[in-house]
Amino acid sequence: MSERPAPLWRDPLFSPGDRFPLGPPRGILEDCQEGPSPSGIRPFSLRHVVPGARLDTPPTWRYTYCHERQIALVHDEDGSLVPLLRHTKPGATPPVDTTYIPDQDPNNPPPEEFTNPDYQSD
Amino acid sequence: MTVLVLARDIDPSVDRLVEELGGRGVPVFRTDLVAFPQALTLDARLGPEGWDGVLATPHREVRLSEIRSVWYRHPSHFELPEGLSVAERRHAAAEARCGFAGVLSSLEDVLWVNYPARKSDALKPRQLHVARRCGLAVPDSVVTNTPEGVREFARSLGEPLAGKTLTGVLLVESGRIQIAYTRRIELAELDDLAGIETTLHFFQPFLAKAWEARVAVVGERVFAAAIHAGSDAARVDWRSDYASLDYEIVEPPEPVVTGIHRFMRAFGLSFGAFDFAVTPDQEWIMLECNPFGAYGWLEDALDLPITSALADLLENGAVACRPTPPTSTPTSSA
């Protein structure tokens, strides 16, 4: 075993796009209306996928980006704006089955890939 | 000196970091690349000391020479103007990507958390290979698109398999998100492996787990949380049933910490979110490391000072955490 393994980032496999990954604009998933392929064609790994949110479901919450503070503010139930990171009222922040999931609420944490959607990057 | 944050507008973990740095009086320039080119400009010039210039939005600007560190956390793709043809759009996107990546990655004495390319470096099969070299225990694994390869692997183990994806777990079909969680595959299921040939598949033994751990590593600091699954679904893949989970702060064994740091150095990481399975014998088996992984919910659940540690790292631009730059000079084809 080597104490200092050889550097691994000099890799010729990847294009500049892979080496500077960018997710879908604003993290919004790209809609796809195509359905599953027939058994035998569909990858085995997708046999038992679990359905999540529909992409045509409008979000039940709104946010505003504050350029002064450089943080997101959400519209609270009484109409006031509060920092998203301190907003813990149930029902106002997005629930698990919506298309955006924050990384902050222990009762509503993210599947990794929701916050890391670069599988869609080009 | 300024911390450049490249992240989406809506990301509470980023909000928390920005406020932490602001509280320390550290200047922050946060933007998402979706703002380019409508509300983000880059004007850079190569001089004797390297690239310098200005990155600007309508609200603030930063000189490139003032950037001390960069937090690269899932920025979005550029939103190019309407009216471009497909060919023009591809060209414009490629030019923008090459320009941003080339200029920003050339800035010297800048700490990246993490370098963007670390994502493509740290592919899961490669992670397992490197982790083993670094002294970490990893599961037996197979990557195959042959049914016989799967069956032979299962026969050699004599126990159920864990079927996992190599990349993300999400896809969109029929206008709906579909999630491909890790799945326990019984030996009896191996009679029908239709679809295996379609692409490469990834299998490991279904490990007996006492609990699992998420270990967030920030520079040299290690924050480990035990994740105790409270349902059958969560015992297979804890991401499938967050409501059943309980957390506690734990200390990884010293050899595991040593292996983690070797792994971080091997990939040139200054941040990593590691997942481990911990067996009933208390053996820590590394499953994967996400160089851009989530940590906010654990920070909140356990009061782990991960944001503070990240702020320390970004504020100080710790040279020790910066990967060694390549020593060879790329050959120009121009």
Coordinates of C-alpha atoms in Angstrom, one line a residue, chain B residues 65-318:
Chain B
S65 CA -7.1 38.2 -8.2
E66 CA -9.2 38.7 -5.0
I67 CA -10.6 35.2 -5.0
R68 CA -9.1 33.2 -2.2
S69 CA -11.3 30.1 -2.5
V70 CA -14.1 28.6 -4.5
W71 CA -17.0 26.5 -3.2
Y72 CA -18.3 24.6 -6.3
R73 CA -21.7 23.2 -5.3
H74 CA -23.9 22.1 -8.2
P75 CA -24.1 25.3 -10.2
S76 CA -26.6 25.3 -13.0
H77 CA -26.0 25.4 -16.7
F78 CA -25.9 28.7 -18.5
E79 CA -29.2 30.1 -19.7
L80 CA -28.4 31.4 -23.2
P81 CA -30.5 33.9 -25.0
E82 CA -33.6 32.9 -26.9
G83 CA -33.4 32.7 -30.6
L84 CA -30.2 30.8 -30.9
S85 CA -30.2 27.8 -33.3
V86 CA -29.3 24.4 -31.9
A87 CA -25.8 24.7 -33.4
E88 CA -25.3 28.2 -32.1
R89 CA -26.5 27.1 -28.7
R90 CA -24.1 24.2 -28.5
H91 CA -21.3 26.5 -29.7
A92 CA -22.1 29.2 -27.2
A93 CA -22.4 26.8 -24.3
A94 CA -19.1 25.1 -25.1
E95 CA -17.3 28.4 -25.4
A96 CA -18.8 29.6 -22.1
R97 CA -17.9 26.4 -20.3
C98 CA -14.4 26.4 -21.7
G99 CA -13.9 30.0 -20.8
F100 CA -15.1 29.8 -17.3
A101 CA -13.4 26.5 -16.5
G102 CA -10.2 27.5 -18.1
V103 CA -9.9 30.9 -16.5
L104 CA -11.2 30.0 -13.0
S105 CA -9.1 26.8 -12.8
S106 CA -6.0 28.8 -13.7
L107 CA -6.2 31.1 -10.7
E108 CA -3.3 30.4 -8.5
D109 CA -3.3 30.0 -4.7
V110 CA -7.0 29.4 -4.8
L111 CA -8.6 26.5 -2.8
W112 CA -11.4 24.7 -4.5
V113 CA -14.0 22.8 -2.5
N114 CA -13.9 20.8 -4.7
Y115 CA -12.3 21.1 -8.1
P116 CA -15.2 20.4 -10.5
A117 CA -13.4 17.6 -12.2
R118 CA -13.4 15.6 -9.0
K119 CA -16.9 14.5 -9.8
S120 CA -15.8 12.7 -13.0
D121 CA -12.6 11.5 -11.3
A122 CA -14.4 9.8 -8.5
L123 CA -16.4 7.2 -10.4
K124 CA -17.8 4.6 -8.1
P125 CA -15.8 1.6 -9.4
R126 CA -12.6 3.7 -9.3
Q127 CA -13.4 4.8 -5.8
L128 CA -13.6 1.3 -4.6
H129 CA -10.3 0.4 -6.2
V130 CA -8.6 3.5 -4.7
A131 CA -10.3 3.0 -1.3
R132 CA -8.9 -0.5 -1.1
R133 CA -5.4 0.8 -1.9
C134 CA -5.9 3.3 0.8
G135 CA -6.5 0.6 3.4
L136 CA -10.3 0.9 3.6
A137 CA -12.5 -2.2 3.5
V138 CA -14.8 -2.3 0.6
P139 CA -17.4 -4.8 -0.5
D140 CA -16.8 -7.4 -3.2
S141 CA -18.2 -5.9 -6.3
V142 CA -19.0 -6.8 -9.9
V143 CA -19.7 -4.6 -12.9
T144 CA -21.2 -6.6 -15.7
N145 CA -23.8 -6.8 -18.5
T146 CA -23.8 -10.6 -18.7
P147 CA -26.3 -12.7 -16.8
E148 CA -23.7 -15.3 -16.2
G149 CA -21.4 -12.7 -14.6
V150 CA -24.1 -11.9 -12.1
R151 CA -25.0 -15.5 -11.4
E152 CA -21.3 -16.5 -11.0
F153 CA -20.8 -13.6 -8.6
A154 CA -23.9 -14.7 -6.5
R155 CA -22.8 -18.3 -6.5
S156 CA -19.3 -17.3 -5.2
L157 CA -20.9 -15.4 -2.4
G158 CA -23.8 -17.8 -1.7
E159 CA -25.9 -14.9 -0.4
P160 CA -28.3 -12.2 -1.7
L161 CA -27.0 -9.3 -3.7
A162 CA -27.4 -5.6 -3.5
G163 CA -28.2 -4.1 -6.8
K164 CA -27.1 -0.5 -7.1
T165 CA -26.8 2.2 -9.7
L166 CA -23.4 3.5 -10.7
T167 CA -24.6 7.0 -11.2
G168 CA -27.7 8.9 -10.0
V169 CA -30.8 7.2 -8.8
L170 CA -33.3 9.6 -10.5
L171 CA -34.9 9.5 -13.9
V172 CA -38.0 11.1 -15.4
E173 CA -40.5 8.9 -17.2
S174 CA -44.0 9.8 -18.3
G175 CA -43.6 13.2 -16.7
R176 CA -42.9 11.6 -13.3
I177 CA -39.7 11.2 -11.2
Q178 CA -38.7 7.6 -10.7
I179 CA -36.2 6.6 -8.1
A180 CA -33.9 3.6 -8.3
Y181 CA -33.0 2.8 -4.8
T182 CA -30.5 0.1 -3.8
R183 CA -32.4 -3.2 -3.9
R184 CA -31.9 -6.5 -2.2
I185 CA -31.9 -9.3 -4.8
E186 CA -32.6 -12.8 -3.7
L187 CA -30.8 -15.7 -5.3
A188 CA -34.2 -17.0 -6.7
E189 CA -34.5 -13.8 -8.7
L190 CA -31.4 -14.5 -10.7
D191 CA -33.3 -16.9 -13.0
D192 CA -34.7 -13.8 -14.8
L193 CA -32.1 -11.2 -15.5
A194 CA -33.7 -9.7 -18.6
G195 CA -32.3 -6.3 -19.2
I196 CA -28.9 -7.0 -17.8
E197 CA -27.4 -7.0 -21.3
T198 CA -28.8 -3.5 -22.0
T199 CA -26.1 -1.7 -20.0
L200 CA -23.5 -2.3 -17.2
H201 CA -24.9 -3.2 -13.9
F202 CA -23.3 -3.0 -10.4
F203 CA -23.8 -5.6 -7.7
Q204 CA -22.3 -6.2 -4.3
P205 CA -23.2 -8.7 -1.5
F206 CA -26.1 -7.6 0.6
L207 CA -24.1 -6.7 3.7
A208 CA -25.3 -7.5 7.2
K209 CA -25.4 -4.0 8.7
A210 CA -25.7 -3.1 12.3
W211 CA -26.0 0.5 11.2
E212 CA -24.6 2.9 8.5
A213 CA -22.6 6.0 8.7
R214 CA -22.3 9.2 6.8
V215 CA -18.9 10.8 7.3
A216 CA -18.4 14.4 6.2
V217 CA -14.8 15.3 5.8
V218 CA -13.8 18.9 5.6
G219 CA -10.1 19.3 5.1
E220 CA -8.6 17.4 7.9
R221 CA -11.7 17.4 10.1
V222 CA -14.0 14.4 10.2
F223 CA -17.6 14.5 11.3
A224 CA -19.3 11.1 11.5
A225 CA -22.9 10.3 12.1
A226 CA -24.4 6.9 12.7
I227 CA -27.6 6.3 10.7
H228 CA -29.9 3.8 12.4
A229 CA -32.6 2.5 10.1
G230 CA -36.0 2.0 11.6
S231 CA -37.8 0.2 8.8
D232 CA -37.2 -2.7 6.4
A233 CA -37.0 -0.3 3.5
A234 CA -34.4 1.9 5.3
R235 CA -32.3 -1.1 6.2
V236 CA -31.9 -1.8 2.4
D237 CA -31.4 1.9 1.4
W238 CA -31.8 4.5 4.1
R239 CA -32.6 7.2 1.6
S240 CA -35.9 5.5 0.9
D241 CA -37.4 6.2 4.4
Y242 CA -35.9 9.2 6.1
A243 CA -38.8 9.3 8.6
S244 CA -37.6 6.1 10.2
L245 CA -34.0 7.2 10.7
D246 CA -32.3 8.0 14.0
Y247 CA -28.9 9.6 14.1
E248 CA -26.0 9.8 16.6
I249 CA -22.5 11.2 16.6
V250 CA -19.9 8.5 16.4
E251 CA -16.1 8.3 16.1
P252 CA -14.7 6.2 13.3
P253 CA -11.9 3.8 14.2
E254 CA -8.5 5.3 13.7
P255 CA -7.5 3.1 10.7
V256 CA -10.7 4.2 9.0
V257 CA -9.9 7.8 9.5
T258 CA -6.4 7.2 8.2
G259 CA -7.8 5.5 5.1
I260 CA -10.3 8.3 4.6
H261 CA -7.5 10.9 4.6
R262 CA -5.4 8.8 2.1
F263 CA -8.5 8.6 -0.1
M264 CA -9.0 12.3 0.1
R265 CA -5.4 12.9 -1.0
A266 CA -5.6 10.4 -3.7
F267 CA -8.5 12.2 -5.3
G268 CA -7.4 15.7 -4.4
L269 CA -10.5 16.3 -2.3
S270 CA -11.0 19.0 0.3
F271 CA -14.6 17.9 1.1
G272 CA -16.1 14.5 0.9
A273 CA -19.3 12.8 2.1
F274 CA -18.5 9.1 2.7
D275 CA -21.0 6.4 3.2
F276 CA -20.1 3.3 5.3
A277 CA -21.9 0.2 6.3
V278 CA -20.9 -0.9 9.8
T279 CA -21.3 -4.7 10.4
P280 CA -22.4 -6.4 13.6
D281 CA -18.7 -7.0 14.2
Q282 CA -18.1 -3.2 14.0
E283 CA -16.2 -3.4 10.7
W284 CA -16.5 -0.2 8.7
I285 CA -17.0 -1.0 5.0
M286 CA -16.8 2.0 2.7
L287 CA -19.6 2.1 0.1
E288 CA -18.8 5.4 -1.7
C289 CA -17.8 9.0 -1.4
N290 CA -19.7 11.8 -2.8
P291 CA -17.3 14.8 -3.4
F292 CA -20.3 17.1 -3.5
G293 CA -22.6 15.3 -1.1
A294 CA -25.3 16.5 1.2
Y295 CA -24.7 17.2 4.9
G296 CA -27.1 19.9 6.0
W297 CA -29.7 17.6 7.5
L298 CA -27.2 15.8 9.6
E299 CA -25.7 19.1 10.7
D300 CA -29.1 20.1 11.9
A301 CA -30.0 16.8 13.5
L302 CA -26.8 16.5 15.5
D303 CA -25.5 20.0 15.8
L304 CA -22.4 19.0 13.8
P305 CA -20.4 22.2 13.1
I306 CA -19.8 21.3 9.4
T307 CA -20.7 24.7 8.1
S308 CA -18.2 26.3 10.5
A309 CA -15.5 23.9 9.4
L310 CA -16.3 24.7 5.8
A311 CA -16.1 28.4 6.5
D312 CA -12.7 27.9 8.2
L313 CA -11.5 26.1 5.2
L314 CA -12.7 28.6 2.7
E315 CA -11.7 31.6 4.7
N316 CA -8.2 30.3 5.2
G317 CA -7.8 28.8 1.7
A318 CA -5.8 26.0 3.3

